[in-house]
Short mmCIF file of C-alpha atoms and ligand atoms in Angstrom, two decimals:
data_model
loop_
_atom_site.label_atom_id
_atom_site.label_comp_id
_atom_site.label_asym_id
_atom_site.label_seq_id
_atom_site.Cartn_x
_atom_site.Cartn_y
_atom_site.Cartn_z
CA MET A 1 0.00 0.00 0.00
CA GLN A 2 1.22 3.52 -0.70
CA ARG A 3 0.74 4.62 2.89
CA LYS A 4 3.15 2.05 4.28
CA SER A 5 6.84 2.62 4.86
CA ARG A 6 8.85 0.43 2.57
CA ARG A 7 11.73 -0.30 4.91
CA ASP A 8 12.90 -3.90 4.65
CA HIS A 9 11.64 -5.42 7.89
CA HIS A 10 13.67 -8.61 7.78
CA SER A 11 16.64 -6.83 9.35
CA PHE A 12 14.69 -5.87 12.53
CA GLN A 13 13.89 -7.80 15.69
CA PRO A 14 10.22 -8.42 16.65
CA GLU A 15 10.23 -5.85 19.48
CA THR A 16 11.31 -3.16 16.98
CA LEU A 17 8.84 -4.24 14.31
CA ALA A 18 6.00 -4.08 16.84
CA LEU A 19 6.63 -0.34 17.23
CA GLY A 20 6.85 0.98 13.72
CA LEU A 21 6.14 -1.40 10.89
CA GLY A 22 3.46 -0.42 8.40
CA TYR A 23 2.67 3.05 9.72
CA ASP A 24 3.75 6.16 7.83
CA PRO A 25 3.17 9.27 10.02
CA ALA A 26 3.37 11.51 6.93
CA LEU A 27 0.02 10.13 5.85
CA SER A 28 -1.57 11.04 9.22
CA GLU A 29 -0.60 14.70 9.82
CA GLY A 30 2.71 13.56 11.33
CA ALA A 31 1.00 11.86 14.29
CA LEU A 32 3.63 9.80 16.15
CA LYS A 33 1.07 7.18 17.02
CA MET A 34 -1.36 5.85 14.49
CA PRO A 35 -4.79 7.49 14.74
CA VAL A 36 -7.93 5.39 14.97
CA PHE A 37 -9.56 5.31 11.55
CA LEU A 38 -13.14 5.11 12.77
CA THR A 39 -14.75 5.19 9.37
CA SER A 40 -16.93 2.70 7.59
CA ASN A 41 -15.91 3.83 4.09
CA PHE A 42 -13.23 5.65 2.10
CA LEU A 43 -13.46 8.24 -0.68
CA PHE A 44 -12.41 7.39 -4.21
CA THR A 45 -10.61 10.17 -6.10
CA ASN A 46 -12.78 9.42 -9.14
CA ALA A 47 -15.24 6.80 -10.36
CA GLU A 48 -12.63 5.06 -12.49
CA GLN A 49 -10.47 4.47 -9.40
CA GLY A 50 -13.49 3.00 -7.57
CA ARG A 51 -14.06 0.64 -10.49
CA ARG A 52 -10.42 -0.53 -10.43
CA PHE A 53 -10.46 -1.09 -6.66
CA PHE A 54 -13.62 -3.20 -6.87
CA GLN A 55 -12.25 -5.24 -9.77
CA ALA A 56 -9.18 -6.05 -7.65
CA ALA A 57 -11.19 -6.60 -4.46
CA TYR A 58 -13.39 -9.21 -6.13
CA GLY A 59 -10.48 -10.82 -7.97
CA LEU A 60 -11.89 -9.84 -11.38
CA ALA A 61 -8.70 -8.08 -12.46
CA GLU A 62 -5.27 -7.23 -11.08
CA MET A 63 -4.46 -3.64 -10.19
CA PRO A 64 -2.64 -1.93 -13.08
CA LYS A 65 1.17 -2.09 -12.77
CA GLY A 66 2.51 0.60 -10.47
CA GLU A 67 -0.83 1.30 -8.81
CA ALA A 68 -1.51 -0.03 -5.31
CA MET A 69 -4.86 -1.33 -4.16
CA GLY A 70 -6.65 1.28 -2.06
CA LEU A 71 -9.15 1.39 0.75
CA ILE A 72 -12.85 0.84 0.05
CA TYR A 73 -14.98 -0.11 3.04
CA SER A 74 -14.02 -1.28 6.54
CA ARG A 75 -15.53 -4.75 6.12
CA LEU A 76 -12.87 -5.29 3.39
CA ASN A 77 -9.95 -3.27 4.73
CA ASN A 78 -9.06 -0.40 7.06
CA PRO A 79 -5.69 1.21 7.90
CA ASN A 80 -5.76 0.10 11.56
CA LEU A 81 -6.33 -3.49 10.54
CA GLU A 82 -3.77 -3.43 7.74
CA ILE A 83 -1.04 -2.01 9.97
CA TYR A 84 -1.71 -4.56 12.71
CA GLU A 85 -1.91 -7.40 10.20
CA GLU A 86 1.42 -6.43 8.70
CA ARG A 87 3.06 -6.34 12.13
CA ILE A 88 1.68 -9.62 13.45
CA ALA A 89 2.53 -11.44 10.19
CA ALA A 90 6.11 -10.14 10.42
CA LEU A 91 6.39 -11.22 14.07
CA GLU A 92 5.15 -14.69 13.11
CA GLY A 93 7.61 -14.82 10.18
CA MET A 94 4.78 -15.38 7.69
CA ASP A 95 3.33 -13.56 4.67
CA ARG A 96 -0.13 -12.33 5.46
CA ALA A 97 -2.44 -12.03 8.46
CA ALA A 98 -6.14 -11.27 8.79
CA LEU A 99 -7.72 -9.83 11.89
CA PHE A 100 -11.14 -11.08 13.00
CA ALA A 101 -13.81 -10.16 15.52
CA SER A 102 -12.82 -13.09 17.78
CA GLY A 103 -10.57 -16.13 17.88
CA MET A 104 -13.59 -18.27 17.04
CA SER A 105 -14.45 -16.14 13.99
CA ALA A 106 -10.82 -16.46 12.80
CA ILE A 107 -10.90 -20.26 13.12
CA ALA A 108 -14.45 -20.70 11.80
CA THR A 109 -14.06 -18.35 8.82
CA THR A 110 -10.75 -19.96 7.87
CA LEU A 111 -12.03 -23.54 8.08
CA LEU A 112 -15.14 -22.62 6.08
CA ALA A 113 -12.92 -21.01 3.44
CA LEU A 114 -10.53 -23.94 3.14
CA ALA A 115 -12.57 -27.12 3.71
CA ARG A 116 -15.24 -28.48 1.37
CA PRO A 117 -17.95 -31.14 1.81
CA GLY A 118 -16.26 -34.53 1.69
CA ASP A 119 -13.04 -33.21 3.22
CA ALA A 120 -11.72 -34.47 6.54
CA ILE A 121 -10.01 -32.49 9.29
CA LEU A 122 -7.85 -34.53 11.65
CA SER A 123 -7.44 -32.72 14.96
CA THR A 124 -5.58 -33.27 18.17
CA ALA A 125 -7.61 -33.27 21.38
CA PRO A 126 -8.25 -31.62 23.71
CA VAL A 127 -8.77 -28.25 22.07
CA TYR A 128 -10.47 -25.12 23.40
CA GLY A 129 -14.19 -25.85 24.04
CA GLY A 130 -15.44 -23.47 21.33
CA THR A 131 -13.13 -25.03 18.74
CA HIS A 132 -14.34 -28.44 19.84
CA PHE A 133 -17.95 -27.33 19.29
CA LEU A 134 -17.13 -25.98 15.83
CA LEU A 135 -15.36 -29.18 14.76
CA GLU A 136 -17.74 -31.59 16.44
CA LYS A 137 -21.14 -29.96 15.84
CA ILE A 138 -20.97 -27.30 13.12
CA LEU A 139 -18.66 -28.69 10.45
CA PRO A 140 -19.95 -32.32 10.23
CA PRO A 141 -23.50 -31.33 9.12
CA LEU A 142 -21.80 -29.36 6.32
CA GLY A 143 -20.17 -32.58 5.11
CA ILE A 144 -16.77 -31.96 6.69
CA GLU A 145 -15.72 -34.95 8.75
CA VAL A 146 -13.63 -34.53 11.87
CA HIS A 147 -11.43 -37.08 13.60
CA TRP A 148 -9.90 -36.67 17.07
CA THR A 149 -6.44 -37.89 18.07
CA PRO A 150 -4.95 -37.39 21.55
CA ALA A 151 -2.43 -34.52 21.66
CA GLY A 152 1.08 -35.19 22.93
CA ASP A 153 3.84 -37.65 22.16
CA GLU A 154 1.64 -40.11 20.29
CA ALA A 155 -0.17 -37.48 18.20
CA PRO A 156 1.90 -37.74 14.97
CA ALA A 157 1.47 -41.54 14.90
CA GLY A 158 -2.23 -41.21 15.78
CA LEU A 159 -2.78 -38.69 13.00
CA GLU A 160 -0.96 -40.93 10.54
CA GLN A 161 -3.17 -43.86 11.45
CA ALA A 162 -6.31 -41.71 11.07
CA ALA A 163 -5.04 -40.40 7.73
CA ARG A 164 -4.99 -43.98 6.39
CA GLN A 165 -8.69 -44.23 7.18
CA TYR A 166 -9.59 -41.00 5.35
CA GLY A 167 -7.21 -41.32 2.38
CA ASP A 168 -7.22 -38.41 -0.04
CA ARG A 169 -10.07 -36.72 1.81
CA VAL A 170 -7.67 -35.35 4.43
CA ARG A 171 -7.57 -31.58 4.01
CA MET A 172 -6.09 -30.36 7.28
CA LEU A 173 -4.19 -31.50 10.34
CA TYR A 174 -5.30 -29.25 13.19
CA LEU A 175 -3.13 -28.81 16.28
CA GLU A 176 -3.48 -26.90 19.48
CA THR A 177 -0.04 -26.96 21.08
CA PRO A 178 0.21 -26.51 23.99
CA ALA A 179 -3.32 -27.91 24.26
CA ASN A 180 -5.98 -26.11 26.26
CA PRO A 181 -6.18 -27.04 29.14
CA THR A 182 -3.70 -29.92 29.54
CA LEU A 183 -0.73 -28.07 28.00
CA SER A 184 0.31 -31.25 26.15
CA LEU A 185 2.81 -30.48 23.40
CA THR A 186 2.48 -31.91 19.90
CA ASP A 187 5.44 -32.10 17.53
CA ILE A 188 4.65 -29.62 14.74
CA ARG A 189 7.62 -30.73 12.60
CA ALA A 190 6.58 -34.38 12.72
CA VAL A 191 3.00 -33.43 11.77
CA ALA A 192 4.23 -31.16 8.95
CA ASP A 193 6.33 -34.07 7.62
CA LEU A 194 3.20 -36.23 7.67
CA ALA A 195 1.26 -33.53 5.79
CA ALA A 196 4.01 -33.42 3.16
CA ARG A 197 3.74 -37.20 2.70
CA LEU A 198 -0.06 -36.96 2.40
CA SER A 199 -0.01 -34.05 -0.07
CA THR A 200 -0.15 -34.62 -3.82
CA PRO A 201 0.60 -32.12 -6.63
CA ASP A 202 -3.08 -31.15 -6.82
CA ARG A 203 -4.01 -31.58 -3.18
CA ARG A 204 -2.10 -29.88 -0.40
CA VAL A 205 -2.75 -31.08 3.14
CA LEU A 206 -2.50 -28.07 5.44
CA VAL A 207 -1.11 -27.98 8.96
CA ALA A 208 -2.90 -25.48 11.19
CA VAL A 209 -1.66 -24.56 14.66
CA ASP A 210 -3.56 -22.63 17.31
CA ASN A 211 -0.64 -20.66 18.75
CA THR A 212 -2.64 -18.74 21.36
CA PHE A 213 -0.77 -19.99 24.43
CA LEU A 214 2.84 -19.33 23.39
CA GLY A 215 3.08 -17.33 20.22
CA PRO A 216 4.64 -15.46 18.67
CA VAL A 217 7.11 -14.80 21.51
CA PHE A 218 7.81 -18.41 22.56
CA GLN A 219 6.73 -20.50 19.55
CA LYS A 220 6.78 -19.95 15.78
CA PRO A 221 4.95 -22.84 14.07
CA ARG A 222 6.15 -21.68 10.64
CA ASP A 223 9.72 -22.62 11.61
CA PHE A 224 8.51 -26.22 11.94
CA GLY A 225 6.54 -26.34 8.70
CA ALA A 226 3.03 -25.19 9.72
CA ASP A 227 0.92 -23.58 6.98
CA LEU A 228 -1.63 -21.73 9.09
CA VAL A 229 -1.46 -20.10 12.50
CA PHE A 230 -4.47 -19.10 14.59
CA TYR A 231 -4.75 -16.79 17.57
CA SER A 232 -7.38 -15.85 20.00
CA ALA A 233 -6.05 -12.26 20.13
CA THR A 234 -8.34 -11.84 23.12
CA LYS A 235 -5.55 -13.48 25.13
CA PHE A 236 -1.85 -12.47 25.20
CA LEU A 237 -1.98 -10.41 21.98
CA GLY A 238 -4.64 -8.15 23.51
CA GLY A 239 -3.18 -8.83 26.92
CA HIS A 240 -5.41 -6.62 29.08
CA SER A 241 -8.73 -8.54 29.13
CA ASP A 242 -10.45 -5.61 27.45
CA LEU A 243 -11.12 -6.81 23.90
CA VAL A 244 -12.18 -9.83 21.87
CA ALA A 245 -10.40 -10.57 18.58
CA GLY A 246 -8.70 -13.29 16.53
CA VAL A 247 -6.03 -13.72 13.88
CA THR A 248 -5.27 -16.12 11.03
CA ILE A 249 -1.82 -16.05 9.42
CA ALA A 250 -0.67 -17.97 6.32
CA ASP A 251 0.84 -17.52 2.86
CA ARG A 252 -0.68 -15.01 0.43
CA ALA A 253 -2.57 -17.52 -1.72
CA THR A 254 -4.23 -19.21 1.26
CA MET A 255 -5.06 -15.87 2.82
CA ALA A 256 -6.68 -14.61 -0.39
CA GLU A 257 -9.38 -17.27 0.07
CA VAL A 258 -9.69 -16.59 3.79
CA LEU A 259 -10.02 -12.83 3.18
CA THR A 260 -12.82 -13.34 0.65
CA TYR A 261 -14.75 -15.32 3.27
CA ARG A 262 -14.05 -12.66 5.92
CA THR A 263 -15.39 -9.98 3.58
CA ILE A 264 -18.58 -11.87 2.80
CA LEU A 265 -19.23 -13.33 6.27
CA GLY A 266 -18.37 -9.96 7.81
CA THR A 267 -16.31 -11.53 10.60
CA VAL A 268 -13.80 -8.68 10.51
CA ALA A 269 -12.59 -6.80 13.65
CA GLU A 270 -13.42 -3.18 14.45
CA PRO A 271 -10.78 -0.48 13.70
CA PHE A 272 -10.54 0.44 17.39
CA THR A 273 -9.89 -3.19 18.32
CA ALA A 274 -7.05 -3.24 15.78
CA TRP A 275 -5.70 -0.02 17.28
CA LEU A 276 -5.80 -1.50 20.81
CA LEU A 277 -4.05 -4.62 19.55
CA SER A 278 -1.28 -2.55 17.90
CA ARG A 279 -0.78 -0.79 21.22
CA SER A 280 -0.66 -4.15 23.04
CA LEU A 281 1.86 -5.53 20.55
CA GLU A 282 4.40 -2.98 21.77
CA THR A 283 4.54 -4.63 25.20
CA LEU A 284 3.78 -8.24 24.19
CA SER A 285 7.30 -9.57 24.56
CA VAL A 286 7.86 -7.82 27.92
CA ARG A 287 4.52 -9.03 29.28
CA MET A 288 4.86 -12.63 28.12
CA ARG A 289 8.42 -12.97 29.44
CA ARG A 290 7.59 -11.52 32.84
CA GLN A 291 4.41 -13.62 33.14
CA ALA A 292 6.37 -16.77 32.24
CA LYS A 293 9.02 -15.96 34.85
CA THR A 294 6.36 -15.70 37.58
CA ALA A 295 4.53 -18.78 36.28
CA ARG A 296 7.66 -20.91 36.57
CA ILE A 297 7.98 -19.97 40.25
CA LEU A 298 4.30 -20.70 40.91
CA ALA A 299 4.37 -24.02 39.03
CA ARG A 300 7.27 -25.19 41.23
CA LEU A 301 5.44 -24.05 44.35
CA LEU A 302 2.32 -25.97 43.32
CA ALA A 303 4.29 -29.09 42.37
CA GLU A 304 5.72 -29.21 45.89
CA HIS A 305 2.44 -28.55 47.68
CA ARG A 306 1.04 -31.45 49.69
CA HIS A 307 -2.55 -30.94 48.44
CA VAL A 308 -1.57 -30.80 44.76
CA ARG A 309 -1.65 -34.12 42.93
CA LYS A 310 -0.24 -33.07 39.59
CA VAL A 311 0.93 -29.95 37.74
CA TRP A 312 0.96 -29.45 33.97
CA TYR A 313 3.38 -26.72 32.93
CA PRO A 314 5.91 -26.87 30.08
CA GLY A 315 8.53 -25.16 32.26
CA ILE A 316 8.81 -28.00 34.79
CA LEU A 317 8.79 -31.08 32.54
CA GLU A 318 10.90 -33.96 33.75
CA PRO A 319 14.27 -33.82 31.94
CA GLY A 320 14.82 -36.56 29.41
CA THR A 321 11.12 -37.21 28.75
CA PRO A 322 9.87 -36.86 25.14
CA GLN A 323 7.73 -33.84 26.15
CA ALA A 324 10.77 -32.12 27.69
CA GLU A 325 12.83 -32.79 24.56
CA LEU A 326 10.04 -31.53 22.33
CA PHE A 327 9.69 -28.42 24.47
CA ALA A 328 13.42 -27.72 24.08
CA ARG A 329 13.17 -28.10 20.27
CA GLN A 330 9.92 -26.29 19.64
CA CYS A 331 9.47 -23.57 22.27
CA SER A 332 11.74 -20.81 23.52
CA GLY A 333 9.75 -20.29 26.73
CA PRO A 334 7.04 -22.03 28.77
CA GLY A 335 4.34 -19.34 28.79
CA SER A 336 2.17 -18.59 31.78
CA LEU A 337 -0.69 -21.10 31.76
CA ILE A 338 -0.58 -23.71 34.51
CA ALA A 339 -3.04 -26.54 35.04
CA PHE A 340 -3.01 -28.46 38.30
CA GLU A 341 -5.02 -31.13 39.98
CA ILE A 342 -5.70 -30.92 43.69
CA GLU A 343 -6.48 -33.74 46.12
CA GLY A 344 -10.22 -34.39 46.05
CA GLY A 345 -12.81 -33.73 43.35
CA GLU A 346 -14.98 -30.94 42.01
CA ALA A 347 -16.06 -29.69 45.47
CA GLU A 348 -12.46 -29.29 46.61
CA ALA A 349 -11.46 -27.60 43.33
CA PHE A 350 -14.41 -25.20 43.64
CA ALA A 351 -13.46 -24.46 47.25
CA VAL A 352 -9.93 -23.49 46.16
CA LEU A 353 -11.33 -21.30 43.38
CA ASP A 354 -13.72 -19.60 45.81
CA ARG A 355 -10.95 -18.88 48.33
CA LEU A 356 -8.63 -17.14 45.85
CA GLU A 357 -8.32 -13.42 46.54
CA VAL A 358 -5.60 -12.02 44.26
CA VAL A 359 -6.17 -14.49 41.41
CA ARG A 360 -9.62 -13.72 40.00
CA LEU A 361 -12.21 -16.35 39.22
CA ALA A 362 -12.87 -15.91 35.50
CA VAL A 363 -12.30 -17.69 32.21
CA SER A 364 -10.02 -16.43 29.43
CA LEU A 365 -6.28 -16.00 29.86
CA GLY A 366 -3.24 -13.99 28.86
CA GLY A 367 -4.30 -10.74 30.54
CA THR A 368 -2.35 -8.59 32.97
CA GLU A 369 -4.33 -10.00 35.91
CA SER A 370 -4.08 -13.60 37.06
CA LEU A 371 -7.19 -15.68 36.42
CA ALA A 372 -8.34 -19.11 37.53
CA GLU A 373 -11.08 -21.38 36.20
CA HIS A 374 -12.36 -24.96 36.23
CA PRO A 375 -11.97 -26.34 32.67
CA MET A 376 -14.41 -29.25 33.03
CA ARG A 377 -17.31 -27.08 34.26
CA MET A 378 -16.43 -23.82 32.52
CA THR A 379 -14.38 -23.44 29.29
CA HIS A 380 -14.78 -27.09 28.27
CA ALA A 381 -18.30 -27.61 29.71
CA ASP A 382 -19.65 -28.69 26.34
CA VAL A 383 -17.11 -31.50 25.87
CA PRO A 384 -18.40 -34.83 27.26
CA PRO A 385 -16.69 -35.50 30.64
CA GLU A 386 -15.61 -39.00 29.55
CA LEU A 387 -13.80 -37.50 26.55
CA LEU A 388 -12.17 -34.90 28.79
CA GLY A 389 -11.20 -37.67 31.21
CA ALA A 390 -9.53 -39.59 28.41
CA HIS A 391 -7.34 -36.54 27.75
CA GLY A 392 -6.44 -36.05 31.41
CA VAL A 393 -8.95 -33.30 32.26
CA THR A 394 -10.53 -34.19 35.59
CA GLU A 395 -13.00 -32.72 38.09
CA SER A 396 -10.17 -31.58 40.31
CA MET A 397 -8.26 -29.71 37.58
CA ILE A 398 -7.85 -25.95 37.91
CA ARG A 399 -6.28 -23.80 35.20
CA ILE A 400 -4.57 -20.55 36.03
CA SER A 401 -3.32 -17.81 33.77
CA VAL A 402 -0.53 -15.94 35.51
CA GLY A 403 -0.60 -12.16 35.23
CA LEU A 404 1.67 -9.29 36.20
CA GLU A 405 0.96 -9.07 39.94
CA HIS A 406 3.93 -9.37 42.31
CA VAL A 407 5.01 -12.98 42.56
CA ASP A 408 4.97 -12.91 46.39
CA ASP A 409 1.28 -11.91 46.47
CA LEU A 410 0.43 -14.70 44.03
CA LYS A 411 2.40 -17.30 46.03
CA ARG A 412 0.65 -16.30 49.24
CA ASP A 413 -2.74 -16.37 47.57
CA LEU A 414 -2.32 -19.85 46.09
CA VAL A 415 -1.06 -21.29 49.35
CA GLN A 416 -3.89 -19.81 51.44
CA ALA A 417 -6.49 -20.98 48.90
N1 LIG B 501 -8.17 -20.84 20.91
C1 LIG B 501 -7.83 -20.98 22.21
C2 LIG B 501 -6.62 -21.80 22.57
C3 LIG B 501 -8.59 -20.38 23.21
O1 LIG B 501 -8.23 -20.53 24.50
C4 LIG B 501 -9.73 -19.62 22.83
C5 LIG B 501 -10.59 -18.96 23.84
O2 LIG B 501 -10.45 -19.18 25.03
C6 LIG B 501 -10.06 -19.52 21.47
C7 LIG B 501 -9.25 -20.12 20.54
C8 LIG B 501 -11.27 -18.74 21.02
O3 LIG B 501 -10.97 -17.38 21.06
P1 LIG B 501 -12.07 -16.23 21.30
O4 LIG B 501 -12.61 -16.40 22.69
O5 LIG B 501 -11.27 -14.96 21.12
O6 LIG B 501 -13.13 -16.38 20.27
#
């Protein structure tokens, strides 16, 4: 786009890109920070220009050489969205991002754009409850079959076995790693190698990774061969529990299809949400690193506590185990989500949740404040308990998202609860 600075961004580190990429102050009265472009539509300089923009927007013709595509209407594009999309794609090390009204609208719009009746999606489990609902209840009546394979060490072999059953109908291998809420890690490289073996010259099997828990600071799925990355930007990317948004990132050709669906389904984010997200991107790395540092201390504290049966946290995996080795290969930090199981059942877990004072009792994650919830009865309430049980989610499991409070206050709060 004409309004964007053309500096080559490959020579800059993510923290630097988050501050400047894609915004040209000269096009906004010299404003240091990008203004909020709260406008539904944009003026054409003349009717002929409007015609050309629409031809390009609907894929009817390319823009003439030397002329950039311009802005039309905020359901198609808007400067706040374009600037954020350019930054988050660069941070992920991928071509093109699209910002959506929620994580669920990013995932749903993308899957609707890329899967057709007769196709099969092979997914790891568990996944976030909303994603589970989409895959289990919304896609199958549209003719898209879904198969579940346990996340973790056995996932690549499990997906390979399932792929034999579905043959050339396999369209996508869907991973959530770390998985919500068990934090099991799945080997993206091994799954991408499987996708390459399953792909044919006229049928590419895509690997999609929900990178909400670690990315882009601690995990870059593209480096391990993933084709698509999803975010609930409501979480760390937003980071302050004050917005709902989602992101899909992929190569240009894949994103062209996704963007057409976003335009027609209208699942696009608001300009102000994009502005808030650009602001949050400036502190993302600082927030995620500090939250992970505190989480590591809390995970150790929990692991040693006499009333805690088990702790799931990528930062305290037993050395030498396949999960620990995968963590070392695939992630540069453990993030700040901890799941733990206390002695007892649901009543005891609820009692702990009700006694927390600093950690707040609420779903969602990745914000500045620490939050705790009960996956089985809250975020994953729609998933049958026996299925959750098979993936290690029990009645006594609590999930916490560690925020930016002082570590001593959080330690005291967990112990007293
Ligand atoms: N993916 C993961 C891993 C999540 O935890 C969530 C929400 O909790 C989503 C996707 C859905 O995102 P949203 O709530 O922004 O629609």
